[in-house]
Coordinates of C-alpha atoms in Angstrom, one line a residue:
Chain A
X1 CA -48.0 27.5 264.3
X2 CA -44.8 29.2 263.1
X3 CA -44.4 32.9 263.8
X4 CA -41.3 32.9 261.7
X5 CA -43.1 31.6 258.5
X6 CA -41.7 33.2 255.3
X7 CA -42.6 33.0 251.7
X8 CA -39.7 31.9 249.5
X9 CA -38.2 34.8 247.5
X10 CA -37.9 34.3 243.7
X11 CA -35.8 35.9 241.1
X12 CA -38.5 36.2 238.5
X13 CA -38.9 40.0 238.8
X14 CA -41.2 42.2 236.8
X15 CA -40.7 44.0 233.5
X16 CA -41.2 47.7 234.2
X17 CA -42.0 50.3 231.5
X18 CA -42.6 53.3 233.7
X19 CA -42.7 54.4 237.3
X20 CA -45.1 57.3 237.4
X21 CA -47.6 55.8 236.9
X22 CA -46.2 52.3 237.3
X23 CA -46.6 50.3 234.1
X24 CA -45.7 46.7 234.2
X25 CA -45.8 43.9 231.7
X26 CA -48.7 41.5 232.3
X27 CA -48.6 38.3 230.3
X28 CA -51.7 36.5 229.3
X29 CA -52.2 33.5 227.0
X30 CA -54.6 30.6 226.8
X31 CA -55.2 27.5 224.7
X32 CA -58.9 26.9 224.0
X33 CA -60.6 23.6 223.3
X34 CA -62.4 25.2 220.3
X35 CA -65.0 23.0 218.7
X36 CA -66.2 23.7 215.2
X37 CA -69.3 21.9 216.2
X38 CA -71.9 21.9 213.4
X39 CA -69.4 23.6 211.1
X40 CA -67.0 20.6 211.4
X41 CA -67.9 19.0 208.0
X42 CA -66.7 22.1 206.3
X43 CA -63.2 21.7 207.7
X44 CA -63.2 18.0 207.1
X45 CA -64.1 18.8 203.5
X46 CA -61.1 21.1 203.1
X47 CA -58.9 18.2 204.2
X48 CA -60.5 16.1 201.4
X49 CA -60.0 19.0 198.9
X50 CA -63.6 19.9 198.8
X51 CA -65.3 23.2 199.4
X52 CA -68.6 22.7 201.1
X53 CA -71.4 25.2 201.3
X54 CA -74.9 25.0 202.8
X55 CA -78.3 24.9 201.1
X56 CA -81.6 25.5 202.9
X57 CA -83.7 22.4 202.9
X58 CA -86.9 24.5 202.9
X59 CA -86.4 27.6 200.8
X60 CA -83.3 26.6 198.8
X61 CA -81.2 29.6 199.7
X62 CA -77.6 28.7 199.3
X63 CA -74.6 29.8 201.3
X64 CA -71.0 29.8 200.2
X65 CA -69.9 30.2 203.8
X66 CA -71.7 27.5 205.7
X67 CA -74.3 27.7 208.4
X68 CA -76.3 25.0 210.0
X69 CA -79.6 26.9 209.8
X70 CA -81.0 29.2 207.1
X71 CA -80.7 33.0 207.8
X72 CA -83.7 33.6 205.7
X73 CA -86.3 31.1 207.0
X74 CA -84.7 29.3 209.9
X75 CA -84.9 25.8 208.5
X76 CA -81.9 23.3 208.6
X77 CA -79.4 23.4 205.8
X78 CA -77.8 20.5 204.0
X79 CA -74.2 20.4 202.7
X80 CA -73.4 20.7 199.1
X81 CA -70.1 21.0 197.1
X82 CA -69.3 24.4 195.8
X83 CA -67.6 24.8 192.4
X84 CA -63.8 25.3 192.7
X85 CA -63.9 28.3 190.4
X86 CA -65.5 31.7 191.0
X87 CA -65.1 35.4 190.5
X88 CA -63.7 38.2 192.7
X89 CA -66.6 40.1 194.2
X90 CA -64.3 42.6 196.0
X91 CA -60.8 42.6 197.2
X92 CA -58.1 44.5 199.2
X93 CA -54.4 44.2 199.8
X94 CA -53.5 44.5 203.5
X95 CA -50.2 46.3 204.2
X96 CA -50.9 45.9 208.0
X97 CA -53.0 43.5 210.0
X98 CA -53.7 42.1 213.4
X99 CA -50.5 41.2 215.3
X100 CA -51.0 37.5 214.4
X101 CA -51.0 38.3 210.7
X102 CA -48.4 41.1 210.5
X103 CA -45.7 38.7 209.4
X104 CA -47.8 37.7 206.5
X105 CA -48.3 41.2 205.0
X106 CA -48.7 42.1 202.2
X107 CA -51.7 39.7 201.7
X108 CA -54.7 40.1 199.5
X109 CA -58.2 39.3 200.8
X110 CA -61.1 38.5 198.4
X111 CA -64.7 37.8 198.6
X112 CA -65.5 35.1 196.1
X113 CA -68.8 34.8 194.3
X114 CA -69.9 31.5 192.7
X115 CA -72.5 31.0 189.9
X116 CA -75.9 30.1 191.4
X117 CA -74.8 30.6 195.0
X118 CA -76.5 33.4 197.0
X119 CA -73.7 34.4 199.3
X120 CA -70.0 34.9 199.2
X121 CA -66.8 33.3 200.6
X122 CA -63.9 35.1 202.2
X123 CA -60.5 33.8 201.2
X124 CA -57.0 34.9 200.2
X125 CA -55.8 35.6 196.6
X126 CA -52.3 34.2 195.9
X127 CA -50.2 34.5 192.8
X128 CA -51.3 38.0 191.7
X129 CA -49.7 41.3 192.5
X130 CA -51.9 43.7 194.5
X131 CA -52.6 45.8 191.4
X132 CA -53.5 42.8 189.3
X133 CA -56.7 41.9 191.3
X134 CA -59.9 43.2 189.8
X135 CA -63.6 42.8 190.5
X136 CA -65.0 40.1 188.2
X137 CA -61.7 38.4 187.8
X138 CA -61.9 34.6 187.5
X139 CA -60.2 32.7 190.3
X140 CA -59.8 29.0 191.1
X141 CA -59.4 27.2 194.4
X142 CA -56.2 25.5 195.7
X143 CA -55.8 23.5 198.8
X144 CA -52.9 23.1 201.2
X145 CA -51.5 19.6 200.9
X146 CA -51.3 19.2 204.7
X147 CA -54.6 20.4 206.2
X148 CA -54.4 22.6 209.3
X149 CA -58.2 22.4 209.7
X150 CA -58.5 26.2 209.2
X151 CA -60.3 28.2 206.6
X152 CA -56.9 29.1 205.1
X153 CA -56.6 25.4 204.0
X154 CA -58.2 26.8 200.8
X155 CA -57.0 29.8 198.9
X156 CA -57.5 31.1 195.4
X157 CA -55.3 31.8 192.4
X158 CA -55.9 33.5 189.1
X159 CA -57.4 31.2 186.4
Chain B
X1 CA -93.5 54.8 226.9
X2 CA -93.0 58.3 228.4
X3 CA -90.8 61.1 227.1
X4 CA -87.1 61.0 228.0
X5 CA -84.8 64.0 228.2
X6 CA -81.0 64.4 228.4
X7 CA -80.0 66.9 231.0
X8 CA -76.2 66.6 231.1
X9 CA -73.1 64.9 229.8
X10 CA -69.4 64.8 230.2
X11 CA -66.4 63.6 228.3
X12 CA -62.7 63.1 229.1
X13 CA -60.1 64.3 226.7
X14 CA -59.6 61.4 224.2
X15 CA -56.0 60.4 223.8
X16 CA -53.8 57.6 222.5
X17 CA -53.0 56.7 226.1
X18 CA -54.0 57.8 229.6
X19 CA -51.8 55.5 231.7
X20 CA -52.2 57.9 234.6
X21 CA -56.0 57.0 234.9
X22 CA -57.7 53.7 234.9
X23 CA -61.2 53.2 233.5
X24 CA -62.8 54.0 236.8
X25 CA -61.1 57.3 237.2
X26 CA -61.8 58.3 233.6
X27 CA -65.5 57.7 234.0
X28 CA -65.4 59.5 237.3
X29 CA -63.9 62.6 235.6
X30 CA -66.6 62.6 232.9
X31 CA -69.3 61.9 235.6
X32 CA -68.1 64.8 237.8
X33 CA -68.2 67.1 234.8
X34 CA -71.7 66.1 234.0
X35 CA -72.9 66.4 237.6
X36 CA -71.3 69.9 237.9
X37 CA -73.4 71.0 234.9
X38 CA -76.6 70.2 236.7
X39 CA -76.0 71.4 240.2
X40 CA -79.7 70.7 241.2
X41 CA -79.1 66.9 240.7
X42 CA -77.7 64.9 243.6
X43 CA -76.1 61.5 243.4
X44 CA -78.9 60.2 245.6
X45 CA -81.5 61.0 242.8
X46 CA -79.7 58.8 240.3
X47 CA -81.8 55.6 240.2
X48 CA -79.2 53.4 238.4
X49 CA -76.9 53.1 235.5
X50 CA -75.9 51.3 232.3
X51 CA -72.2 50.8 231.5
X52 CA -70.7 50.3 228.1
X53 CA -67.3 49.0 227.2
X54 CA -66.6 46.8 224.2
X55 CA -63.7 44.5 225.0
X56 CA -62.8 42.4 228.0
X57 CA -59.5 41.8 226.2
X58 CA -58.6 45.5 226.3
X59 CA -59.9 46.0 229.8
X60 CA -58.3 42.8 231.3
X61 CA -60.9 43.0 234.0
X62 CA -64.2 41.2 233.9
X63 CA -67.2 43.0 235.5
X64 CA -65.4 46.3 235.1
X65 CA -68.8 48.0 235.0
X66 CA -69.5 47.0 238.5
X67 CA -66.2 48.5 239.5
X68 CA -67.2 51.8 237.9
X69 CA -70.5 51.7 239.7
X70 CA -68.9 51.3 243.1
X71 CA -66.1 53.9 242.3
X72 CA -68.9 56.5 241.5
X73 CA -70.6 55.7 244.8
X74 CA -73.7 54.3 243.0
X75 CA -73.7 50.8 244.7
X76 CA -76.1 49.2 245.6
X77 CA -78.3 50.8 242.9
X78 CA -79.2 48.8 239.7
X79 CA -76.6 48.6 236.9
X80 CA -75.8 46.5 233.9
X81 CA -73.2 46.3 231.2
X82 CA -74.2 46.6 227.6
X83 CA -71.9 45.4 224.8
X84 CA -72.3 45.4 221.0
X85 CA -68.9 46.1 219.3
X86 CA -68.5 49.6 217.9
X87 CA -72.2 50.4 218.7
X88 CA -71.7 49.7 222.4
X89 CA -72.1 53.4 223.3
X90 CA -75.2 53.8 221.2
X91 CA -76.7 50.7 222.6
X92 CA -75.9 52.0 226.1
X93 CA -77.6 55.3 225.3
X94 CA -80.7 53.5 224.2
X95 CA -80.7 51.1 227.1
X96 CA -80.7 54.1 229.5
X97 CA -83.5 55.6 227.4
X98 CA -85.5 52.4 227.9
X99 CA -85.0 52.5 231.6
X100 CA -86.5 56.0 231.8
X101 CA -89.1 55.5 229.1
X102 CA -90.5 52.4 230.7
X103 CA -90.9 54.1 234.1
X104 CA -88.3 51.9 235.7
X105 CA -86.1 54.8 236.5
X106 CA -86.5 58.6 236.8
X107 CA -82.8 59.3 236.4
X108 CA -80.5 56.9 234.6
X109 CA -76.8 57.4 234.1
X110 CA -75.2 56.0 230.8
X111 CA -71.5 55.6 231.3
X112 CA -68.9 54.3 228.8
X113 CA -65.2 53.9 228.5
X114 CA -62.4 52.0 226.7
X115 CA -58.8 51.6 227.6
X116 CA -57.2 50.6 224.3
X117 CA -53.6 51.7 225.1
X118 CA -53.1 48.6 227.3
X119 CA -51.8 46.7 224.2
X120 CA -49.9 47.7 221.1
X121 CA -51.9 48.9 218.1
X122 CA -51.5 45.7 216.1
X123 CA -52.5 43.5 219.1
X124 CA -55.5 45.9 219.4
X125 CA -56.4 45.3 215.8
X126 CA -56.3 41.6 216.6
X127 CA -58.7 42.0 219.5
X128 CA -61.1 44.0 217.4
X129 CA -60.9 41.4 214.6
X130 CA -62.2 38.8 217.2
X131 CA -65.5 40.6 216.7
X132 CA -65.7 38.8 213.3
X133 CA -66.6 35.1 212.9
X134 CA -63.7 33.3 214.5
X135 CA -64.3 30.1 212.5
X136 CA -64.5 31.6 209.0
X137 CA -63.3 35.3 209.0
X138 CA -60.7 35.9 211.7
X139 CA -58.3 33.1 210.7
X140 CA -58.1 34.3 207.0
X141 CA -56.4 37.5 208.1
X142 CA -58.8 39.1 210.5
X143 CA -58.5 42.9 210.2
X144 CA -61.3 45.3 210.3
X145 CA -59.6 47.8 208.0
X146 CA -59.3 45.0 205.4
X147 CA -63.0 44.3 205.7
X148 CA -64.0 48.0 205.3
X149 CA -61.5 48.2 202.4
X150 CA -63.4 45.4 200.6
X151 CA -66.7 47.0 201.3
X152 CA -65.7 50.4 199.9
X153 CA -64.0 48.8 196.9
X154 CA -67.4 47.4 196.0
X155 CA -69.0 50.8 196.7
X156 CA -66.5 52.3 194.3
X157 CA -67.4 49.6 191.7
X158 CA -71.2 50.0 192.1
X159 CA -71.4 53.8 192.3
X160 CA -68.1 55.4 191.1
X161 CA -67.1 56.6 194.6
X162 CA -63.5 57.9 194.6
X163 CA -60.6 57.9 197.1
X164 CA -60.6 61.8 196.7
X165 CA -64.1 61.9 198.0
X166 CA -63.1 59.8 200.9
X167 CA -60.1 62.0 201.6
X168 CA -62.5 65.0 201.8
X169 CA -64.3 63.4 204.7
X170 CA -60.9 63.1 206.5
X171 CA -60.2 66.7 205.7
X172 CA -63.6 67.8 207.0
X173 CA -63.5 65.9 210.3
X174 CA -59.9 66.6 211.2
X175 CA -60.4 70.4 210.4
X176 CA -63.6 70.5 212.5
X177 CA -61.7 68.9 215.4
X178 CA -59.2 71.8 215.5
X179 CA -61.9 73.6 217.4
X180 CA -62.7 70.7 219.8
X181 CA -60.2 70.4 222.7
X182 CA -61.5 66.9 223.5
X183 CA -60.4 65.6 220.1
X184 CA -57.4 63.3 219.8
X185 CA -56.1 64.3 216.4
X186 CA -57.1 67.7 215.0
X187 CA -55.3 68.6 211.8
X188 CA -55.5 70.6 208.6
X189 CA -55.1 68.1 205.8
X190 CA -55.1 68.1 202.0
X191 CA -56.3 65.3 199.6
X192 CA -52.6 64.7 198.9
X193 CA -51.8 64.3 202.6
X194 CA -54.5 61.7 202.9
X195 CA -53.5 59.8 199.8
X196 CA -49.8 59.9 200.5
X197 CA -50.1 58.7 204.1
X198 CA -49.2 55.0 204.7
X199 CA -51.4 52.5 203.0
X200 CA -53.2 50.2 205.4
X201 CA -55.5 48.2 203.3
X202 CA -56.0 49.3 199.7
X203 CA -57.6 51.8 199.1
X204 CA -57.7 53.0 202.8
X205 CA -54.7 54.9 204.1
X206 CA -54.0 55.5 207.7
X207 CA -55.8 58.9 207.5
X208 CA -58.9 57.2 206.2
X209 CA -59.1 55.3 209.5
X210 CA -59.9 56.4 213.1
X211 CA -57.3 55.8 215.8
X212 CA -57.5 53.8 219.0
X213 CA -58.0 55.8 222.2
X214 CA -58.4 55.9 225.9
X215 CA -61.4 57.8 227.0
X216 CA -64.7 57.9 228.8
X217 CA -68.1 59.7 228.4
X218 CA -71.3 59.9 230.4
X219 CA -74.9 60.9 229.7
X220 CA -77.7 61.6 232.1
X221 CA -81.2 60.8 231.0
X222 CA -84.3 61.7 233.0
X223 CA -88.1 61.7 232.9
X224 CA -90.0 64.8 232.0
X225 CA -90.8 65.6 235.6
X226 CA -87.1 65.5 236.5
X227 CA -86.1 67.4 233.4
X228 CA -88.4 70.3 234.6
X229 CA -87.0 70.1 238.0
X230 CA -83.3 69.8 237.3
X231 CA -82.4 71.6 234.0
X232 CA -83.0 74.9 232.3
X233 CA -82.3 73.5 228.8
X234 CA -83.1 69.8 228.6
X235 CA -82.9 68.0 225.3
X236 CA -85.6 65.5 224.3
X237 CA -84.8 62.1 222.8
X238 CA -87.6 62.0 220.2
X239 CA -86.6 58.9 218.3
X240 CA -84.6 55.7 218.8
X241 CA -83.9 52.9 216.3
X242 CA -81.6 49.9 216.1
X243 CA -80.8 47.5 213.3
X244 CA -78.6 44.4 212.8
X245 CA -77.1 42.4 210.0
X246 CA -75.2 39.1 209.6
X247 CA -71.9 39.0 211.4
X248 CA -70.1 37.8 208.3
X249 CA -70.3 40.3 205.5
X250 CA -70.0 37.3 203.0
X251 CA -73.5 36.4 204.1
X252 CA -75.1 39.7 203.1
X253 CA -78.0 39.0 200.8
X254 CA -79.1 40.7 197.7
X255 CA -82.6 42.1 197.9
X256 CA -84.6 45.2 197.8
X257 CA -83.8 48.5 199.5
X258 CA -86.0 49.2 202.6
X259 CA -87.4 52.6 201.6
X260 CA -87.5 55.7 203.8
X261 CA -90.5 58.0 203.6
X262 CA -89.0 60.3 201.0
X263 CA -87.8 57.5 198.7
X264 CA -89.6 55.5 196.0
X265 CA -88.9 52.0 194.6
X266 CA -87.9 53.5 191.3
X267 CA -84.9 55.1 192.9
X268 CA -83.3 51.7 193.2
X269 CA -84.7 49.7 190.4
X270 CA -81.4 47.8 189.6
X271 CA -79.6 48.0 192.9
X272 CA -78.8 44.7 194.6
X273 CA -79.0 45.4 198.3
X274 CA -77.3 45.6 200.6
X275 CA -74.5 43.5 199.2
X276 CA -71.3 44.5 201.0
X277 CA -71.4 48.1 199.8
X278 CA -74.2 49.2 202.2
X279 CA -75.3 48.7 205.8
X280 CA -78.9 47.3 205.9
X281 CA -78.8 47.6 209.7
X282 CA -78.2 51.3 209.5
X283 CA -81.2 51.7 207.2
X284 CA -83.3 49.7 209.6
X285 CA -82.2 51.8 212.6
X286 CA -82.8 55.1 210.7
X287 CA -86.2 54.0 209.6
X288 CA -87.3 53.2 213.1
X289 CA -85.9 56.4 214.6
X290 CA -87.4 58.6 211.9
X291 CA -90.8 57.1 212.3
X292 CA -90.8 57.7 216.0
X293 CA -89.5 61.2 215.7
X294 CA -91.8 62.1 212.8
X295 CA -89.0 62.7 210.4
X296 CA -90.1 62.6 206.7
X297 CA -87.1 63.9 204.8
X298 CA -83.9 63.6 207.0
X299 CA -81.6 65.9 205.0
X300 CA -84.2 68.7 205.5
X301 CA -85.6 67.8 208.9
X302 CA -82.2 67.4 210.6
X303 CA -79.9 70.3 211.5
X304 CA -76.7 68.2 212.1
X305 CA -75.6 64.6 212.3
X306 CA -72.9 63.0 214.4
X307 CA -72.2 59.6 212.8
X308 CA -69.9 56.7 213.3
X309 CA -67.0 57.5 210.9
X310 CA -64.6 54.8 211.9
X311 CA -63.6 55.1 208.2
X312 CA -63.9 57.9 205.7
X313 CA -65.6 55.3 203.5
X314 CA -68.2 54.3 206.1
X315 CA -69.2 58.0 206.6
X316 CA -70.0 58.1 202.9
X317 CA -71.8 54.8 203.1
X318 CA -73.8 56.0 206.1
X319 CA -75.0 59.2 204.4
X320 CA -76.9 56.8 202.1
X321 CA -78.2 54.4 204.8
X322 CA -79.5 57.4 206.7
X323 CA -81.2 58.7 203.6
X324 CA -79.3 62.1 203.6
X325 CA -78.8 61.3 199.9
X326 CA -79.8 58.3 197.7
X327 CA -77.7 55.2 197.6
X328 CA -74.8 55.9 195.2
X329 CA -74.8 59.6 195.8
X330 CA -72.6 59.7 198.9
X331 CA -69.5 60.7 197.1
X332 CA -71.4 63.6 195.3
X333 CA -72.9 64.6 198.6
X334 CA -69.3 65.2 199.9
X335 CA -68.3 67.0 196.7
X336 CA -71.3 69.3 197.0
X337 CA -70.0 70.6 200.4
X338 CA -73.3 69.8 202.1
X339 CA -71.8 68.1 205.1
X340 CA -69.1 70.8 205.7
X341 CA -69.4 73.7 208.1
X342 CA -70.1 77.1 206.5
X343 CA -67.7 79.0 208.8
X344 CA -64.5 77.0 208.3
X345 CA -62.0 77.1 205.4
X346 CA -61.2 73.5 204.4
X347 CA -59.0 74.5 201.4
X348 CA -61.5 72.7 199.1
X349 CA -63.7 73.9 196.3
X350 CA -67.3 72.5 196.4
X351 CA -69.7 71.8 193.5
X352 CA -72.5 73.5 195.4
X353 CA -74.9 70.8 194.0
X354 CA -78.3 72.1 194.9
X355 CA -79.8 68.7 195.4
X356 CA -78.9 68.9 199.1
X357 CA -79.2 71.7 201.7
X358 CA -76.3 72.2 204.1
X359 CA -76.3 69.5 206.8
X360 CA -73.2 69.5 208.9
X361 CA -72.0 65.9 209.5
X362 CA -69.6 65.3 212.4
X363 CA -69.1 68.9 213.4
X364 CA -67.3 67.6 216.5
X365 CA -64.7 65.9 214.3
X366 CA -66.2 62.5 214.5
X367 CA -64.3 59.3 215.3
X368 CA -61.7 60.1 212.7
X369 CA -60.4 63.1 214.6
X370 CA -61.9 62.7 218.1
X371 CA -60.7 59.2 218.5
X372 CA -62.7 56.0 219.2
X373 CA -62.5 54.7 222.7
X374 CA -65.2 52.2 221.7
X375 CA -67.5 52.1 224.7
X376 CA -67.4 55.8 225.1
X377 CA -67.8 56.8 221.5
X378 CA -71.6 56.6 221.1
X379 CA -72.0 58.5 224.3
X380 CA -69.5 61.1 223.2
X381 CA -71.7 61.7 220.2
X382 CA -74.7 62.2 222.5
X383 CA -72.8 64.8 224.6
X384 CA -71.6 66.8 221.5
X385 CA -75.2 66.7 220.1
X386 CA -76.6 67.8 223.5
X387 CA -74.3 70.8 223.7
X388 CA -75.1 71.7 220.1
X389 CA -78.8 71.6 220.8
X390 CA -78.4 73.6 224.1
X391 CA -76.3 76.2 222.3
X392 CA -73.5 75.6 224.9
X393 CA -70.7 74.5 222.6
X394 CA -68.7 77.7 223.4
X395 CA -69.0 77.2 227.1
X396 CA -68.0 73.5 227.0
X397 CA -65.3 73.6 224.3
X398 CA -64.0 77.1 225.2
X399 CA -64.5 78.0 221.5
X400 CA -67.8 78.5 219.8
X401 CA -66.6 78.0 216.2
X402 CA -68.5 74.6 216.0
X403 CA -71.7 76.0 217.4
X404 CA -74.4 75.8 214.8
X405 CA -76.6 78.9 214.8
X406 CA -80.0 77.1 214.6
X407 CA -79.5 73.6 215.9
X408 CA -82.9 72.3 216.8
X409 CA -82.7 68.6 215.9
X410 CA -79.7 66.3 215.6
X411 CA -79.0 62.7 214.9
X412 CA -76.5 60.4 216.5
X413 CA -75.4 57.1 214.9
X414 CA -73.4 54.3 216.4
X415 CA -72.1 51.3 214.4
X416 CA -70.6 47.9 215.1
X417 CA -68.8 45.2 213.1
X418 CA -69.2 45.4 209.4
X419 CA -72.7 46.9 210.1
X420 CA -73.7 44.2 212.5
X421 CA -75.3 46.4 215.2
X422 CA -76.3 49.9 214.4
X423 CA -78.2 52.5 216.5
X424 CA -79.8 55.8 215.5
X425 CA -81.1 58.3 218.0
X426 CA -82.8 61.7 217.4
X427 CA -82.3 64.5 219.9
X428 CA -84.3 67.8 219.9
X429 CA -84.0 71.1 221.6
X430 CA -86.5 71.9 224.3
X431 CA -89.9 70.5 223.8
X432 CA -91.2 70.8 227.4

């Protein structure tokens, strides 16, 4: 037992914004071990310059954004290669964004539709000014040379 | 199921930041207000609660609902947290309704809050975007205003909706809020003001979009017996409905429109539905609520609507989902003047299109002008609807401009994601 026990003092301090009420800076960050799980083949596909969608093995419904099981009937889906050319279904140019994307503004988001595929795919349009994007415009896929295993490994440019 | 009544409600002033109050104290303020409005009710008679807040990221406190419960002195009574994005408040309302309708509770408190000022606006947008698919949507540039911009771009393409029509929604809701002291951003605006404000995601400007807020709201729901005992002017919850859709809007299918009682298949012969231009979950929620409440033609059978106008565009889209007008007519519905209040001057000329009777939408100012502290928002709508139906707007707001003369039946609508969870509840005056 030591009745003179003392915690060591540190010089780390606290960032203070206000005193009434007291507002301090509280830092928080975390690295997740994020598994793409059953979606993994899609990201492996991007690294191989392939865009993979899902087709239902029971009802044939096809998804441009993959899912392991069919939203319509619940059966398992199989992978299939999507065409690398499609049309803009809708679009927007973001002048602001979430903090992580602010440095990338302006950027243009598009939903791409493919012939014969029942659902759409969210991506970015590159190589067109904001006022040049139109609904129905033909776009083709490009891939990053060095894959980051993210959906942004693929993007679209005007045909 | 047995009848359920609302007997009181309370709201804090919604503001960009309330650093002087944490979430517990904000809810406590709203709760004390609601309790003061029904002096016959004691805390002892409250059987339990449901708590709504959207984001653990904003709160930086897990099990925050339990902390509100003990702060209000309601432990060890039952409680739970309900969460469903932007519809969190509406889901909380319906969860409290279920507790009373099932007979599990005689008196249930629904309490909601959000403290969004704890991070900067753009970090807040990042938190909100985490409510989109984090494998496929968020990393591409996760931004809800971007998602809604794409949805309305398609609505404009399908139906000819214009940015001026959207601007009129902003004008309406901000002008209404000038008579609501709880509102965060009352303003008198013009179409030019809306269009010349900073662009956020084409075609949405900052005035097309609601703001982040700190705030809390509570609602007290009770059985018929307790309503008789405790309240002179209870309001009956005559219908509840909820709907959902795929998290990723890219997954929205193309099928047939689920019809409401007053519609026919011929109305939508060539419409691919819902696509990304409409909210199938809203249609589903409305259909269920209308059936329960016996509503056949909503634009005639309702006296007002408080709907989830996180965007001017989504207010227009929601008119159609709720069947106030047909799909594609939302822009013309605005132009007609139907959703505007008769007694306010908006500085706008209306077409006076006779297809629709007057049906004030968001007389409170809605999310666009009141603010959107997510977990509180759906409950705030219930409180404003309750005061409308009681005829007590003047007493609670200190200004009776927004009091509708013959408000007998109102609708509240709460909406999450890109239409991922949606609730519709119908409230009616009296009925005991």
